[in-house]
Amino acid sequence: MVTLKELPVEELFTSGHRMCAGCGAAISVRMAMKALRGPTIIVSATGCVEVASTIYPYTSWKVAWAHVAFENAAAVAAGVEAAYKALRRRGAYNKHVDIIALAGDGGTFDIGIQALSGALERGHDFLYICYDNEAYMNTGIQRSGATPHGAATTTSPAGRKIPGKPEFKKDLIGICAAHGIEYAATASPAYWNDYITKVRKGLEVEGPAVIHVFSPCPLGQRFPPSDSIKVARLAVQTRYWPIYEVENGQYRLNIKVRKPKPVVEFLKVQGRFRHLFQPQFRHEIDAIQKWVDENWKRITRLCGEDIP
């Protein structure tokens, strides 16, 4: 586990970007850049991070960076990796270059899942980081496959009859691990040393690796910008966001939440769930708690842990 003393002082994702105050994605990216070990290329899908970090003619990146389409970050990262392999075979370049694909939940769970699956299946050597703010925040707070049940978005609005999004969240790490990759993990910026350690582990893997990091969005999830880390921590403390890794097919629980807070503590600090506290929708909170409990049991069982 990395310590503060081991982190570089230099900022490779610098200030001056246009990300919102308290943006969890910006925090997650800045932390990830602390784990770099050498020459690195960032392949960034269209999304919050791309739009707000490279307002022409400015950039907040101090490493090589490429903007690609919403849906093809993994495909472009795979192409970059293949190009460097070809250069090394010809003796034209002999240094190792780390490649990181960076995309939000919309560009990962939905329109980018095909490119990601293909790259994982082919075994390209790169790290894929999904910063998950649980909606298409960049284009207007539309629901995605990562949006939780009951959340109000512009395309799953809460009304008098419908309590927000009816579907539950996809299991991204389960999907990625099913490809037989060497490393996949969840993370939270509230537990920075666990997260940065996992970024370094993902970079050191010979082959594809995936990290799914919870990135609270004050605008879309509707909470004060000063509460971003509080929300990220509550996600873990309520077991809504289990912190674990899958290494060579073996699941390992990294944060053992033995005395969880009820999920209502996570829900009540976010305006996107405000409607659930109306009398006609209170049962939906129970449904979310049930999903959280069942998901925790599933993950801990896979990890070989007995934490009721």
Short mmCIF file of C-alpha atoms in Angstrom, two decimals:
data_model
loop_
_atom_site.label_atom_id
_atom_site.label_comp_id
_atom_site.label_asym_id
_atom_site.label_seq_id
_atom_site.Cartn_x
_atom_site.Cartn_y
_atom_site.Cartn_z
CA MET A 1 0.00 0.00 0.00
CA VAL A 2 1.45 3.37 -1.00
CA THR A 3 2.12 6.05 1.61
CA LEU A 4 2.07 9.84 1.36
CA LYS A 5 5.86 9.98 1.48
CA GLU A 6 6.07 7.78 -1.61
CA LEU A 7 3.85 10.01 -3.75
CA PRO A 8 5.53 12.37 -6.21
CA VAL A 9 5.18 16.09 -5.55
CA GLU A 10 4.81 16.90 -9.24
CA GLU A 11 1.25 17.27 -10.53
CA LEU A 12 0.77 15.64 -13.94
CA PHE A 13 -2.90 16.64 -14.01
CA THR A 14 -2.66 20.31 -13.17
CA SER A 15 -4.92 23.05 -11.88
CA GLY A 16 -6.70 25.44 -14.21
CA HIS A 17 -9.07 22.90 -15.76
CA ARG A 18 -12.79 23.66 -16.01
CA MET A 19 -14.07 20.72 -13.96
CA CYS A 20 -16.80 21.62 -11.46
CA ALA A 21 -15.83 22.38 -7.87
CA GLY A 22 -15.70 19.11 -5.96
CA CYS A 23 -15.67 17.00 -9.13
CA GLY A 24 -14.95 13.39 -8.19
CA ALA A 25 -13.63 12.61 -11.66
CA ALA A 26 -11.00 15.35 -11.42
CA ILE A 27 -9.96 14.10 -7.98
CA SER A 28 -9.75 10.52 -9.27
CA VAL A 29 -7.66 11.49 -12.29
CA ARG A 30 -5.27 13.60 -10.23
CA MET A 31 -4.76 10.69 -7.84
CA ALA A 32 -4.21 8.22 -10.69
CA MET A 33 -1.46 10.41 -12.13
CA LYS A 34 0.44 9.98 -8.83
CA ALA A 35 0.91 6.28 -9.67
CA LEU A 36 2.70 6.71 -13.00
CA ARG A 37 6.03 4.94 -13.30
CA GLY A 38 7.47 6.30 -16.56
CA PRO A 39 6.49 7.40 -20.07
CA THR A 40 2.69 7.34 -20.28
CA ILE A 41 0.04 8.01 -22.90
CA ILE A 42 -3.51 8.84 -21.81
CA VAL A 43 -6.30 7.96 -24.24
CA SER A 44 -9.30 9.99 -23.10
CA ALA A 45 -12.83 9.37 -24.33
CA THR A 46 -15.21 12.26 -24.85
CA GLY A 47 -16.71 13.09 -21.49
CA CYS A 48 -16.42 15.41 -18.51
CA VAL A 49 -12.67 14.96 -18.10
CA GLU A 50 -11.90 15.45 -21.78
CA VAL A 51 -14.16 18.44 -22.33
CA ALA A 52 -13.08 20.34 -19.22
CA SER A 53 -9.34 19.58 -19.18
CA THR A 54 -8.42 20.62 -22.72
CA ILE A 55 -10.19 23.88 -23.52
CA TYR A 56 -8.29 24.96 -26.64
CA PRO A 57 -5.58 26.22 -26.58
CA TYR A 58 -5.04 25.08 -22.98
CA THR A 59 -4.45 21.68 -21.40
CA SER A 60 -4.15 20.40 -17.84
CA TRP A 61 -2.14 17.34 -18.91
CA LYS A 62 1.63 17.11 -18.50
CA VAL A 63 1.79 13.69 -20.15
CA ALA A 64 1.03 12.63 -23.72
CA TRP A 65 -2.74 12.76 -24.16
CA ALA A 66 -5.14 11.88 -26.97
CA HIS A 67 -8.83 12.75 -27.28
CA VAL A 68 -10.91 10.03 -28.92
CA ALA A 69 -14.61 9.43 -29.50
CA PHE A 70 -17.10 8.60 -26.78
CA GLU A 71 -17.22 4.92 -27.67
CA ASN A 72 -13.70 3.86 -28.65
CA ALA A 73 -11.21 4.63 -25.85
CA ALA A 74 -10.32 0.96 -25.43
CA ALA A 75 -9.98 0.41 -29.18
CA VAL A 76 -7.65 3.40 -29.60
CA ALA A 77 -5.60 2.38 -26.55
CA ALA A 78 -5.28 -1.08 -28.08
CA GLY A 79 -4.09 0.47 -31.35
CA VAL A 80 -1.50 2.61 -29.57
CA GLU A 81 -0.23 -0.45 -27.70
CA ALA A 82 -0.01 -2.45 -30.94
CA ALA A 83 1.91 0.40 -32.62
CA TYR A 84 4.55 0.42 -29.88
CA LYS A 85 4.88 -3.36 -30.14
CA ALA A 86 5.54 -2.98 -33.85
CA LEU A 87 8.15 -0.28 -33.21
CA ARG A 88 9.94 -2.49 -30.68
CA ARG A 89 9.94 -5.45 -33.08
CA ARG A 90 11.63 -3.25 -35.72
CA GLY A 91 14.12 -1.91 -33.19
CA ALA A 92 12.85 1.62 -33.74
CA TYR A 93 11.90 2.22 -30.09
CA ASN A 94 13.00 0.21 -27.07
CA LYS A 95 11.37 1.95 -24.09
CA HIS A 96 8.25 0.69 -22.36
CA VAL A 97 5.29 3.05 -22.53
CA ASP A 98 2.34 2.74 -20.16
CA ILE A 99 -1.04 3.30 -21.81
CA ILE A 100 -4.10 4.35 -19.84
CA ALA A 101 -7.58 4.50 -21.35
CA LEU A 102 -9.82 6.88 -19.44
CA ALA A 103 -13.60 7.02 -19.82
CA GLY A 104 -16.73 7.73 -17.83
CA ASP A 105 -19.55 5.32 -17.13
CA GLY A 106 -21.46 6.24 -20.29
CA GLY A 107 -18.40 5.60 -22.44
CA THR A 108 -17.73 2.34 -20.59
CA PHE A 109 -20.94 0.66 -19.44
CA ASP A 110 -22.92 1.53 -22.56
CA ILE A 111 -21.51 2.82 -25.85
CA GLY A 112 -17.94 1.73 -25.11
CA ILE A 113 -18.58 -1.79 -23.80
CA GLN A 114 -18.01 -3.44 -27.21
CA ALA A 115 -14.60 -1.80 -27.71
CA LEU A 116 -13.62 -2.63 -24.13
CA SER A 117 -14.68 -6.25 -24.43
CA GLY A 118 -12.77 -6.67 -27.68
CA ALA A 119 -9.59 -5.17 -26.27
CA LEU A 120 -9.77 -7.34 -23.15
CA GLU A 121 -10.38 -10.47 -25.21
CA ARG A 122 -7.37 -9.71 -27.44
CA GLY A 123 -5.14 -9.17 -24.41
CA HIS A 124 -3.76 -5.71 -25.13
CA ASP A 125 -1.38 -4.36 -22.50
CA PHE A 126 -3.08 -1.25 -21.11
CA LEU A 127 -4.93 0.00 -18.04
CA TYR A 128 -8.56 1.03 -18.40
CA ILE A 129 -9.93 3.40 -15.76
CA CYS A 130 -13.67 4.05 -15.64
CA TYR A 131 -14.49 7.13 -13.58
CA ASP A 132 -18.08 6.44 -12.63
CA ASN A 133 -20.28 9.42 -11.77
CA GLU A 134 -23.33 7.26 -12.52
CA ALA A 135 -24.85 9.16 -15.45
CA TYR A 136 -23.97 10.93 -18.69
CA MET A 137 -23.08 14.08 -16.76
CA ASN A 138 -21.24 15.76 -19.64
CA THR A 139 -24.28 15.80 -21.92
CA GLY A 140 -27.05 16.64 -19.48
CA ILE A 141 -27.34 14.06 -16.68
CA GLN A 142 -28.97 11.25 -18.68
CA ARG A 143 -29.20 7.78 -17.14
CA SER A 144 -26.56 5.20 -18.01
CA GLY A 145 -26.09 1.51 -17.28
CA ALA A 146 -24.21 2.64 -14.17
CA THR A 147 -27.03 4.80 -12.81
CA PRO A 148 -28.47 3.19 -9.65
CA HIS A 149 -32.05 2.19 -9.14
CA GLY A 150 -34.24 5.07 -8.00
CA ALA A 151 -31.96 7.88 -9.16
CA ALA A 152 -33.61 10.81 -10.92
CA THR A 153 -31.95 11.85 -14.20
CA THR A 154 -33.19 13.81 -17.20
CA THR A 155 -34.05 10.55 -18.99
CA SER A 156 -35.29 8.70 -15.91
CA PRO A 157 -37.14 11.53 -14.16
CA ALA A 158 -38.98 10.92 -10.93
CA GLY A 159 -42.69 11.66 -11.12
CA ARG A 160 -45.84 10.82 -9.24
CA LYS A 161 -45.81 7.19 -10.43
CA ILE A 162 -42.21 6.39 -11.49
CA PRO A 163 -39.51 6.67 -8.78
CA GLY A 164 -36.55 7.44 -11.01
CA LYS A 165 -34.56 4.80 -12.86
CA PRO A 166 -36.26 1.38 -12.58
CA GLU A 167 -33.19 -0.75 -13.41
CA PHE A 168 -30.25 -1.61 -11.17
CA LYS A 169 -26.56 -0.99 -11.81
CA LYS A 170 -24.45 -3.26 -14.03
CA ASP A 171 -21.62 -5.35 -12.57
CA LEU A 172 -18.75 -3.90 -14.61
CA ILE A 173 -15.94 -5.68 -12.78
CA GLY A 174 -17.75 -9.00 -13.07
CA ILE A 175 -18.09 -8.46 -16.83
CA CYS A 176 -14.40 -7.56 -17.20
CA ALA A 177 -13.16 -10.37 -14.94
CA ALA A 178 -15.17 -12.85 -17.01
CA HIS A 179 -12.78 -12.11 -19.90
CA GLY A 180 -10.03 -13.85 -17.93
CA ILE A 181 -7.89 -10.73 -17.49
CA GLU A 182 -5.18 -10.69 -14.84
CA TYR A 183 -6.38 -7.70 -12.84
CA ALA A 184 -9.64 -5.82 -12.20
CA ALA A 185 -10.64 -3.75 -9.18
CA THR A 186 -13.03 -1.23 -7.68
CA ALA A 187 -11.82 1.90 -5.90
CA SER A 188 -12.90 5.13 -4.24
CA PRO A 189 -11.07 8.47 -3.92
CA ALA A 190 -12.05 8.44 -0.24
CA TYR A 191 -9.52 5.62 0.18
CA TRP A 192 -6.71 7.18 -1.80
CA ASN A 193 -3.92 4.78 -0.85
CA ASP A 194 -5.97 1.75 -1.89
CA TYR A 195 -6.84 3.46 -5.18
CA ILE A 196 -3.35 4.66 -6.09
CA THR A 197 -1.90 1.26 -5.16
CA LYS A 198 -4.39 -0.36 -7.54
CA VAL A 199 -3.50 2.01 -10.38
CA ARG A 200 0.16 1.03 -9.99
CA LYS A 201 -0.76 -2.67 -9.89
CA GLY A 202 -2.85 -2.25 -13.02
CA LEU A 203 0.06 -0.60 -14.82
CA GLU A 204 2.44 -3.39 -13.81
CA VAL A 205 0.22 -6.14 -15.21
CA GLU A 206 1.39 -7.63 -18.52
CA GLY A 207 -1.91 -7.40 -20.35
CA PRO A 208 -5.19 -5.56 -19.83
CA ALA A 209 -6.32 -4.32 -16.42
CA VAL A 210 -9.48 -2.46 -15.38
CA ILE A 211 -10.18 -0.13 -12.45
CA HIS A 212 -13.70 1.06 -11.69
CA VAL A 213 -13.53 4.14 -9.46
CA PHE A 214 -16.53 5.86 -7.88
CA SER A 215 -16.38 9.55 -8.84
CA PRO A 216 -19.10 11.62 -7.14
CA CYS A 217 -20.64 14.44 -9.21
CA PRO A 218 -21.98 17.39 -7.18
CA LEU A 219 -24.01 18.67 -10.13
CA GLY A 220 -25.65 15.44 -11.29
CA GLN A 221 -25.93 13.72 -7.94
CA ARG A 222 -26.94 17.01 -6.32
CA PHE A 223 -24.91 17.61 -3.21
CA PRO A 224 -22.63 20.47 -2.06
CA PRO A 225 -19.19 20.44 -3.74
CA SER A 226 -17.52 20.25 -0.33
CA ASP A 227 -19.18 16.86 0.30
CA SER A 228 -17.59 14.87 -2.55
CA ILE A 229 -15.26 12.80 -0.40
CA LYS A 230 -17.98 12.43 2.24
CA VAL A 231 -20.29 10.92 -0.42
CA ALA A 232 -17.49 8.69 -1.74
CA ARG A 233 -16.80 7.44 1.79
CA LEU A 234 -20.48 6.84 2.55
CA ALA A 235 -20.75 4.74 -0.61
CA VAL A 236 -18.18 2.39 0.89
CA GLN A 237 -19.34 2.57 4.51
CA THR A 238 -22.91 1.63 3.53
CA ARG A 239 -21.60 -1.24 1.37
CA TYR A 240 -23.16 0.38 -1.68
CA TRP A 241 -19.68 0.38 -3.27
CA PRO A 242 -17.68 -2.70 -2.18
CA ILE A 243 -13.92 -2.22 -2.50
CA TYR A 244 -12.31 -5.38 -3.88
CA GLU A 245 -9.96 -6.67 -6.56
CA VAL A 246 -9.83 -9.69 -8.83
CA GLU A 247 -6.28 -10.92 -9.41
CA ASN A 248 -5.77 -13.94 -11.68
CA GLY A 249 -9.38 -14.93 -11.06
CA GLN A 250 -9.11 -14.66 -7.26
CA TYR A 251 -11.41 -12.15 -5.57
CA ARG A 252 -10.02 -10.22 -2.59
CA LEU A 253 -11.95 -7.82 -0.35
CA ASN A 254 -9.81 -4.74 0.38
CA ILE A 255 -12.09 -2.72 2.68
CA LYS A 256 -13.90 -4.92 5.20
CA VAL A 257 -17.00 -3.01 6.30
CA ARG A 258 -18.03 -4.98 9.37
CA LYS A 259 -20.52 -2.48 10.80
CA PRO A 260 -22.18 -0.86 7.79
CA LYS A 261 -24.31 2.24 7.92
CA PRO A 262 -27.78 1.86 6.38
CA VAL A 263 -27.88 2.81 2.70
CA VAL A 264 -30.33 5.59 3.55
CA GLU A 265 -27.32 7.53 4.93
CA PHE A 266 -25.83 7.50 1.42
CA LEU A 267 -29.13 8.31 -0.29
CA LYS A 268 -30.26 11.21 1.87
CA VAL A 269 -27.24 13.41 1.15
CA GLN A 270 -27.94 13.37 -2.62
CA GLY A 271 -30.71 15.33 -4.26
CA ARG A 272 -31.10 12.73 -7.02
CA PHE A 273 -32.77 10.49 -4.43
CA ARG A 274 -34.85 13.18 -2.71
CA HIS A 275 -38.12 11.88 -4.13
CA LEU A 276 -37.59 8.47 -2.50
CA PHE A 277 -38.36 10.03 0.87
CA GLN A 278 -41.93 10.77 -0.18
CA PRO A 279 -44.44 8.35 1.41
CA GLN A 280 -45.39 6.65 -1.89
CA PHE A 281 -41.75 5.81 -2.68
CA ARG A 282 -40.31 4.86 0.71
CA HIS A 283 -40.48 1.18 -0.24
CA GLU A 284 -37.89 1.86 -2.94
CA ILE A 285 -35.33 2.60 -0.24
CA ASP A 286 -35.98 -0.88 1.11
CA ALA A 287 -35.46 -2.27 -2.42
CA ILE A 288 -32.12 -0.50 -2.71
CA GLN A 289 -31.06 -1.76 0.72
CA LYS A 290 -31.97 -5.29 -0.33
CA TRP A 291 -29.88 -4.94 -3.51
CA VAL A 292 -26.93 -3.60 -1.48
CA ASP A 293 -27.17 -6.48 1.00
CA GLU A 294 -27.42 -9.13 -1.72
CA ASN A 295 -24.57 -7.62 -3.73
CA TRP A 296 -22.36 -7.50 -0.61
CA LYS A 297 -23.10 -11.15 0.12
CA ARG A 298 -22.27 -12.07 -3.47
CA ILE A 299 -18.97 -10.18 -3.46
CA THR A 300 -17.86 -11.41 -0.03
CA ARG A 301 -18.74 -14.97 -1.00
CA LEU A 302 -16.56 -14.64 -4.10
CA CYS A 303 -13.80 -13.24 -1.87
CA GLY A 304 -14.10 -16.15 0.55
CA GLU A 305 -15.03 -13.79 3.38
CA ASP A 306 -17.69 -14.33 6.03
CA ILE A 307 -18.76 -10.79 6.91
CA PRO A 308 -22.50 -10.69 7.63
#
